[in-house]
């Protein structure tokens, strides 16, 4: 039962990525995805959904808000969204953060956002201003917790230290790029900061832009908007990882995608990896990770294959 460190948020082992809502999944399909996810999450956990201001210029948030309102599910969910850069000159300035939060609250049809991220670092705005703005939103009851996405170890450390010095709300979590094919950037300094400071971690691209589903292989053409991004992983290392995933998946009668997400969820300080599907069938392939238990040997087999 994952607990986001430093918070009272008990979330699902998988965080459903809302990036597809209104993009590769229209509203009816998005509703079906959310229904299927809700059904799969144990009643002891809160279904965890991640979106952002910039996903479809608010369309993703709006679809999620419509679904929660129609199903009467707001109180059951943990909702994360982000203050995104877009075309803003100073995206993490106090006025921009306030305006972005108000837009997201309206789109989501909620009074409070559970987890509100700085989507990308903004070195044009003093950290003091950014963190004070987030703190004001917490004090006003408009967000419960603040978090960071795509921050370097140095800037994340500076932000945490600045919040402590100011006596304001600090970031409780990080959203990094991390998966079996992309380990180096996170497992170095960033993971150290996350562990040392007691943060949660919600990795995005948990399936390496879909590569870890196993459908992207040399010489094959796949009709998907992610195909180009996934293609960069085709090669010797990719083959090793897919082979290891297939072996472990067969032993558990699940998909390689479910195994890849379970490996990620089992890593130190990872609270819940983020992944999405553009159809209920794609999502169904991921959901077995929720109750999948890997042995130490299986985890090591995957770790070694991805080294």
C-alpha positions as a Markdown table, in Angstrom:
| # | Residue | x | y | z |
|---|---|---|---|---|
| 1 | Unk | 0.0 | 0.0 | 0.0 |
| 2 | Unk | 2.1 | 2.9 | -1.2 |
| 3 | Unk | 2.2 | 5.9 | 1.0 |
| 4 | Unk | 3.5 | 9.1 | -0.5 |
| 5 | Unk | 6.3 | 10.1 | 2.0 |
| 6 | Unk | 5.6 | 13.1 | 4.1 |
| 7 | Unk | 1.9 | 13.1 | 3.2 |
| 8 | Unk | -1.4 | 11.4 | 4.1 |
| 9 | Unk | -1.9 | 10.2 | 0.6 |
| 10 | Unk | -2.2 | 6.5 | 0.2 |
| 11 | Unk | -2.1 | 5.8 | -3.6 |
| 12 | Unk | -2.3 | 2.9 | -6.0 |
| 13 | Unk | 0.9 | 1.1 | -7.1 |
| 14 | Unk | 0.3 | 2.4 | -10.6 |
| 15 | Unk | -0.3 | 6.0 | -11.4 |
| 16 | Unk | -2.5 | 6.3 | -14.5 |
| 17 | Unk | -1.1 | 8.8 | -17.0 |
| 18 | Unk | -3.7 | 11.2 | -18.3 |
| 19 | Unk | -1.5 | 12.4 | -21.1 |
| 20 | Unk | -3.6 | 10.3 | -23.5 |
| 21 | Unk | -6.9 | 11.9 | -22.5 |
| 22 | Unk | -8.1 | 14.0 | -25.5 |
| 23 | Unk | -4.9 | 13.0 | -27.5 |
| 24 | Unk | -4.9 | 9.4 | -28.5 |
| 25 | Unk | -8.0 | 8.6 | -26.5 |
| 26 | Unk | -11.2 | 10.6 | -27.0 |
| 27 | Unk | -13.5 | 11.4 | -24.1 |
| 28 | Unk | -15.6 | 8.2 | -24.2 |
| 29 | Unk | -12.4 | 6.1 | -24.5 |
| 30 | Unk | -10.9 | 8.1 | -21.6 |
| 31 | Unk | -13.9 | 7.5 | -19.5 |
| 32 | Unk | -13.6 | 3.7 | -20.2 |
| 33 | Unk | -9.9 | 3.8 | -19.3 |
| 34 | Unk | -10.7 | 5.5 | -16.0 |
| 35 | Unk | -13.5 | 3.1 | -15.2 |
| 36 | Unk | -11.3 | 0.1 | -15.9 |
| 37 | Unk | -8.5 | 1.6 | -13.7 |
| 38 | Unk | -10.9 | 2.3 | -10.9 |
| 39 | Unk | -12.2 | -1.3 | -11.0 |
| 40 | Unk | -8.6 | -2.7 | -10.8 |
| 41 | Unk | -7.3 | -0.7 | -7.8 |
| 42 | Unk | -7.9 | -2.3 | -4.4 |
| 43 | Unk | -10.4 | -0.6 | -2.2 |
| 44 | Unk | -7.7 | 0.1 | 0.4 |
| 45 | Unk | -5.9 | 2.4 | -2.1 |
| 46 | Unk | -6.8 | 5.6 | -3.8 |
| 47 | Unk | -6.7 | 5.4 | -7.6 |
| 48 | Unk | -3.8 | 7.8 | -8.6 |
| 49 | Unk | -4.1 | 9.8 | -11.8 |
| 50 | Unk | -1.6 | 12.2 | -13.3 |
| 51 | Unk | -2.3 | 15.0 | -15.7 |
| 52 | Unk | -0.9 | 18.5 | -16.5 |
| 53 | Unk | -2.1 | 21.9 | -17.6 |
| 54 | Unk | -0.3 | 21.5 | -21.0 |
| 55 | Unk | -1.8 | 18.1 | -21.9 |
| 56 | Unk | -4.1 | 19.1 | -24.8 |
| 57 | Unk | -4.1 | 22.7 | -23.4 |
| 58 | Unk | -6.3 | 21.7 | -20.6 |
| 59 | Unk | -8.3 | 19.0 | -22.4 |
| 60 | Unk | -6.9 | 16.2 | -20.4 |
| 61 | Unk | -7.8 | 17.9 | -17.1 |
| 62 | Unk | -11.2 | 18.7 | -18.4 |
| 63 | Unk | -11.9 | 15.1 | -19.4 |
| 64 | Unk | -10.7 | 13.8 | -16.0 |
| 65 | Unk | -12.9 | 16.5 | -14.2 |
| 66 | Unk | -15.9 | 15.5 | -16.3 |
| 67 | Unk | -15.4 | 11.8 | -15.4 |
| 68 | Unk | -15.0 | 12.5 | -11.7 |
| 69 | Unk | -18.1 | 14.7 | -11.7 |
| 70 | Unk | -20.2 | 12.2 | -13.6 |
| 71 | Unk | -19.1 | 9.2 | -11.6 |
| 72 | Unk | -19.1 | 11.0 | -8.2 |
| 73 | Unk | -15.6 | 9.8 | -7.6 |
| 74 | Unk | -13.6 | 12.8 | -6.5 |
| 75 | Unk | -13.3 | 11.7 | -2.9 |
| 76 | Unk | -11.9 | 8.3 | -4.0 |
| 77 | Unk | -9.2 | 9.7 | -6.2 |
| 78 | Unk | -5.7 | 11.2 | -5.7 |
| 79 | Unk | -5.3 | 13.7 | -8.5 |
| 80 | Unk | -1.9 | 15.2 | -9.6 |
| 81 | Unk | -1.5 | 17.9 | -12.2 |
| 82 | Unk | 1.2 | 20.4 | -13.1 |
| 83 | Unk | 1.9 | 24.1 | -13.6 |
| 84 | Unk | 3.3 | 23.8 | -17.2 |
| 85 | Unk | 5.6 | 26.2 | -19.1 |
| 86 | Unk | 3.6 | 26.5 | -22.3 |
| 87 | Unk | 4.3 | 29.9 | -23.9 |
| 88 | Unk | 4.9 | 31.6 | -20.5 |
| 89 | Unk | 8.0 | 33.8 | -20.1 |
| 90 | Unk | 8.3 | 33.0 | -16.4 |
| 91 | Unk | 6.2 | 29.9 | -15.8 |
| 92 | Unk | 7.0 | 29.5 | -12.1 |
| 93 | Unk | 6.5 | 33.1 | -11.2 |
| 94 | Unk | 3.9 | 33.7 | -8.5 |
| 95 | Unk | 1.3 | 35.2 | -10.8 |
| 96 | Unk | 1.7 | 32.3 | -13.3 |
| 97 | Unk | 1.5 | 29.7 | -10.7 |
| 98 | Unk | -1.7 | 31.2 | -9.2 |
| 99 | Unk | -3.3 | 31.5 | -12.6 |
| 100 | Unk | -2.4 | 28.0 | -13.6 |
| 101 | Unk | -3.7 | 26.5 | -10.4 |
| 102 | Unk | -7.0 | 28.4 | -10.9 |
| 103 | Unk | -7.4 | 27.1 | -14.4 |
| 104 | Unk | -6.6 | 23.5 | -13.3 |
| 105 | Unk | -9.1 | 23.7 | -10.4 |
| 106 | Unk | -11.8 | 24.8 | -12.9 |
| 107 | Unk | -10.9 | 22.2 | -15.5 |
| 108 | Unk | -10.8 | 19.4 | -12.9 |
| 109 | Unk | -14.0 | 20.7 | -11.2 |
| 110 | Unk | -12.4 | 20.3 | -7.8 |
| 111 | Unk | -11.8 | 22.5 | -4.8 |
| 112 | Unk | -8.3 | 21.1 | -4.0 |
| 113 | Unk | -5.5 | 19.5 | -6.1 |
| 114 | Unk | -3.9 | 16.7 | -4.2 |
| 115 | Unk | -0.4 | 16.9 | -5.7 |
| 116 | Unk | 0.6 | 20.0 | -7.7 |
| 117 | Unk | 3.9 | 19.8 | -9.6 |
| 118 | Unk | 6.2 | 22.4 | -11.0 |
| 119 | Unk | 6.3 | 20.7 | -14.5 |
| 120 | Unk | 9.7 | 22.0 | -15.5 |
| 121 | Unk | 12.3 | 24.0 | -13.6 |
| 122 | Unk | 12.3 | 27.8 | -14.3 |
| 123 | Unk | 15.6 | 29.3 | -13.6 |
| 124 | Unk | 14.3 | 32.8 | -14.6 |
| 125 | Unk | 12.3 | 32.9 | -11.4 |
| 126 | Unk | 13.8 | 32.9 | -7.9 |
| 127 | Unk | 13.2 | 29.7 | -6.0 |
| 128 | Unk | 12.0 | 31.9 | -3.1 |
| 129 | Unk | 9.1 | 33.3 | -5.2 |
| 130 | Unk | 8.1 | 29.9 | -6.6 |
| 131 | Unk | 8.1 | 28.1 | -3.3 |
| 132 | Unk | 6.3 | 30.9 | -1.5 |
| 133 | Unk | 3.6 | 30.8 | -4.3 |
| 134 | Unk | 3.1 | 27.1 | -3.8 |
| 135 | Unk | 3.0 | 27.6 | 0.0 |
| 136 | Unk | 0.2 | 30.2 | -0.4 |
| 137 | Unk | -1.8 | 27.7 | -2.4 |
| 138 | Unk | -1.4 | 25.1 | 0.4 |
| 139 | Unk | -2.4 | 27.7 | 3.0 |
| 140 | Unk | -5.5 | 28.6 | 0.9 |
| 141 | Unk | -6.5 | 25.0 | 0.6 |
| 142 | Unk | -6.2 | 25.0 | -3.1 |
| 143 | Unk | -3.5 | 22.3 | -3.2 |
| 144 | Unk | -2.5 | 19.8 | -0.6 |
| 145 | Unk | 1.1 | 19.2 | -1.5 |
| 146 | Unk | 3.7 | 20.6 | -3.9 |
| 147 | Unk | 6.1 | 18.6 | -6.0 |
| 148 | Unk | 8.8 | 18.9 | -8.7 |
| 149 | Unk | 9.1 | 17.4 | -12.2 |
| 150 | Unk | 12.2 | 17.3 | -14.4 |
| 151 | Unk | 14.5 | 19.0 | -11.8 |
| 152 | Unk | 18.2 | 18.3 | -11.7 |
| 153 | Unk | 19.7 | 17.0 | -8.4 |
| 154 | Unk | 21.3 | 20.3 | -7.8 |
| 155 | Unk | 18.2 | 22.4 | -8.3 |
| 156 | Unk | 16.0 | 20.0 | -6.4 |
| 157 | Unk | 18.5 | 20.2 | -3.4 |
| 158 | Unk | 18.5 | 24.0 | -3.7 |
| 159 | Unk | 14.7 | 24.1 | -3.7 |
| 160 | Unk | 14.4 | 21.8 | -0.7 |
| 161 | Unk | 17.0 | 23.9 | 1.2 |
| 162 | Unk | 15.3 | 27.1 | 0.3 |
| 163 | Unk | 11.9 | 25.9 | 1.5 |
| 164 | Unk | 13.4 | 24.9 | 4.8 |
| 165 | Unk | 15.1 | 28.3 | 5.2 |
| 166 | Unk | 11.9 | 30.1 | 4.4 |
| 167 | Unk | 9.8 | 27.9 | 6.6 |
| 168 | Unk | 7.4 | 27.2 | 3.7 |
| 169 | Unk | 5.9 | 24.2 | 2.0 |
| 170 | Unk | 8.7 | 22.1 | 0.3 |
| 171 | Unk | 8.4 | 19.6 | -2.5 |
| 172 | Unk | 7.3 | 16.2 | -1.3 |
| 173 | Unk | 8.0 | 14.3 | -4.5 |
| 174 | Unk | 9.9 | 14.2 | -7.8 |
| 175 | Unk | 8.6 | 13.1 | -11.2 |
| 176 | Unk | 11.7 | 11.9 | -13.1 |
| 177 | Unk | 12.3 | 10.1 | -16.4 |
| 178 | Unk | 13.2 | 6.6 | -15.3 |
| 179 | Unk | 12.6 | 3.1 | -16.6 |
| 180 | Unk | 14.5 | -0.1 | -17.5 |
| 181 | Unk | 16.0 | 1.6 | -20.5 |
| 182 | Unk | 16.7 | 4.9 | -18.9 |
| 183 | Unk | 18.4 | 4.4 | -15.6 |
| 184 | Unk | 21.6 | 6.4 | -15.4 |
| 185 | Unk | 20.2 | 9.9 | -15.1 |
| 186 | Unk | 18.0 | 9.0 | -12.2 |
| 187 | Unk | 20.0 | 6.3 | -10.3 |
| 188 | Unk | 22.9 | 8.7 | -9.8 |
| 189 | Unk | 22.6 | 11.9 | -7.8 |
| 190 | Unk | 18.8 | 12.3 | -8.2 |
| 191 | Unk | 17.9 | 9.1 | -6.5 |
| 192 | Unk | 20.3 | 10.0 | -3.7 |
| 193 | Unk | 18.5 | 13.3 | -3.1 |
| 194 | Unk | 15.1 | 11.6 | -3.2 |
| 195 | Unk | 16.2 | 8.9 | -0.6 |
| 196 | Unk | 18.2 | 11.3 | 1.6 |
| 197 | Unk | 15.4 | 13.9 | 1.8 |
| 198 | Unk | 12.6 | 11.3 | 2.2 |
| 199 | Unk | 10.7 | 12.2 | -1.0 |
| 200 | Unk | 8.4 | 10.1 | -3.1 |
| 201 | Unk | 9.2 | 9.4 | -6.7 |
| 202 | Unk | 6.7 | 8.9 | -9.6 |
| 203 | Unk | 8.7 | 8.0 | -12.7 |
| 204 | Unk | 7.2 | 8.9 | -16.1 |
| 205 | Unk | 7.7 | 7.0 | -19.4 |
| 206 | Unk | 7.7 | 3.9 | -17.2 |
| 207 | Unk | 7.4 | 1.8 | -20.4 |
| 208 | Unk | 10.1 | 3.7 | -22.3 |
| 209 | Unk | 7.6 | 5.3 | -24.6 |
| 210 | Unk | 6.0 | 2.0 | -25.2 |
| 211 | Unk | 9.2 | 0.1 | -26.1 |
| 212 | Unk | 8.9 | -2.2 | -23.0 |
| 213 | Unk | 5.6 | -3.5 | -24.3 |
| 214 | Unk | 7.7 | -5.5 | -26.7 |
| 215 | Unk | 5.9 | -4.4 | -29.8 |
| 216 | Unk | 8.7 | -2.2 | -31.2 |
| 217 | Unk | 11.4 | -4.3 | -32.8 |
| 218 | Unk | 13.9 | -3.9 | -35.6 |
| 219 | Unk | 12.3 | -4.0 | -39.0 |
| 220 | Unk | 8.7 | -3.6 | -37.7 |
| 221 | Unk | 6.5 | -0.6 | -38.4 |
| 222 | Unk | 4.0 | 0.2 | -35.6 |
| 223 | Unk | 1.1 | 2.7 | -36.1 |
| 224 | Unk | 1.6 | 4.7 | -32.9 |
| 225 | Unk | 2.5 | 8.3 | -32.1 |
| 226 | Unk | 5.1 | 6.9 | -29.7 |
| 227 | Unk | 6.8 | 4.8 | -32.4 |
| 228 | Unk | 9.6 | 7.3 | -33.2 |
| 229 | Unk | 10.5 | 7.7 | -29.5 |
| 230 | Unk | 10.4 | 4.0 | -28.8 |
| 231 | Unk | 12.6 | 3.3 | -31.9 |
| 232 | Unk | 15.7 | 4.7 | -30.2 |
| 233 | Unk | 15.7 | 1.7 | -27.8 |
| 234 | Unk | 15.9 | -0.9 | -30.5 |
| 235 | Unk | 19.3 | -2.6 | -30.4 |
| 236 | Unk | 21.4 | -5.0 | -28.3 |
| 237 | Unk | 20.5 | -3.7 | -24.9 |
| 238 | Unk | 16.8 | -3.4 | -25.9 |
| 239 | Unk | 16.8 | -7.1 | -27.0 |
| 240 | Unk | 18.4 | -8.1 | -23.7 |
| 241 | Unk | 15.8 | -6.3 | -21.7 |
| 242 | Unk | 12.9 | -7.6 | -23.8 |
| 243 | Unk | 14.2 | -11.1 | -23.5 |
| 244 | Unk | 14.5 | -10.9 | -19.7 |
| 245 | Unk | 11.0 | -9.3 | -19.5 |
| 246 | Unk | 9.5 | -12.1 | -21.6 |
| 247 | Unk | 11.1 | -14.8 | -19.4 |
| 248 | Unk | 9.8 | -13.3 | -16.2 |
| 249 | Unk | 6.4 | -12.5 | -17.7 |
| 250 | Unk | 6.0 | -16.1 | -18.8 |
| 251 | Unk | 6.7 | -17.4 | -15.3 |
| 252 | Unk | 3.9 | -15.2 | -14.0 |
| 253 | Unk | 1.5 | -15.5 | -16.9 |
| 254 | Unk | 1.4 | -11.7 | -17.3 |
| 255 | Unk | 2.7 | -9.2 | -19.9 |
| 256 | Unk | 6.3 | -7.9 | -20.1 |
| 257 | Unk | 4.8 | -4.4 | -19.6 |
| 258 | Unk | 3.4 | -5.4 | -16.3 |
| 259 | Unk | 6.7 | -6.8 | -15.2 |
| 260 | Unk | 8.6 | -3.7 | -16.3 |
| 261 | Unk | 6.3 | -1.5 | -14.2 |
| 262 | Unk | 6.5 | -3.8 | -11.2 |
| 263 | Unk | 10.4 | -3.7 | -11.4 |
| 264 | Unk | 10.1 | 0.1 | -11.4 |
| 265 | Unk | 7.7 | 0.2 | -8.5 |
| 266 | Unk | 10.0 | -2.0 | -6.5 |
| 267 | Unk | 13.0 | 0.3 | -6.8 |
| 268 | Unk | 14.1 | 2.3 | -3.7 |
| 269 | Unk | 12.0 | 5.5 | -3.1 |
| 270 | Unk | 9.7 | 4.9 | -6.1 |
| 271 | Unk | 6.1 | 5.4 | -4.9 |
| 272 | Unk | 4.2 | 4.6 | -8.1 |
| 273 | Unk | 5.4 | 4.6 | -11.8 |
| 274 | Unk | 3.2 | 6.5 | -14.3 |
| 275 | Unk | 2.0 | 4.7 | -17.4 |
| 276 | Unk | -0.9 | 5.0 | -19.8 |
| 277 | Unk | -2.8 | 3.1 | -22.5 |
| 278 | Unk | -4.8 | 4.5 | -25.4 |
| 279 | Unk | -7.3 | 1.7 | -25.2 |
| 280 | Unk | -8.8 | -0.5 | -22.5 |
| 281 | Unk | -7.0 | -3.5 | -24.0 |
| 282 | Unk | -3.6 | -1.7 | -23.7 |
| 283 | Unk | -4.4 | -0.7 | -20.1 |
| 284 | Unk | -5.5 | -4.2 | -19.2 |
| 285 | Unk | -2.0 | -5.4 | -20.1 |
| 286 | Unk | -0.5 | -3.1 | -17.5 |
| 287 | Unk | -2.9 | -3.7 | -14.6 |
| 288 | Unk | -1.5 | -7.1 | -13.4 |
| 289 | Unk | 1.5 | -5.1 | -12.0 |
| 290 | Unk | -0.8 | -4.1 | -9.2 |
| 291 | Unk | -0.6 | -7.5 | -7.5 |
| 292 | Unk | 2.5 | -8.9 | -9.2 |
| 293 | Unk | 5.2 | -10.1 | -6.8 |
| 294 | Unk | 8.7 | -10.5 | -8.3 |
| 295 | Unk | 11.4 | -12.6 | -6.6 |
| 296 | Unk | 14.7 | -11.1 | -5.8 |
| 297 | Unk | 16.3 | -13.2 | -8.5 |
| 298 | Unk | 13.8 | -11.9 | -11.1 |
| 299 | Unk | 14.4 | -8.3 | -10.2 |
| 300 | Unk | 18.1 | -8.9 | -10.4 |
| 301 | Unk | 17.7 | -10.6 | -13.8 |
| 302 | Unk | 16.0 | -7.5 | -15.1 |
| 303 | Unk | 18.5 | -5.1 | -13.5 |
| 304 | Unk | 21.4 | -7.0 | -15.0 |
| 305 | Unk | 19.8 | -7.1 | -18.5 |
| 306 | Unk | 19.3 | -3.4 | -18.4 |
| 307 | Unk | 22.8 | -2.5 | -17.2 |
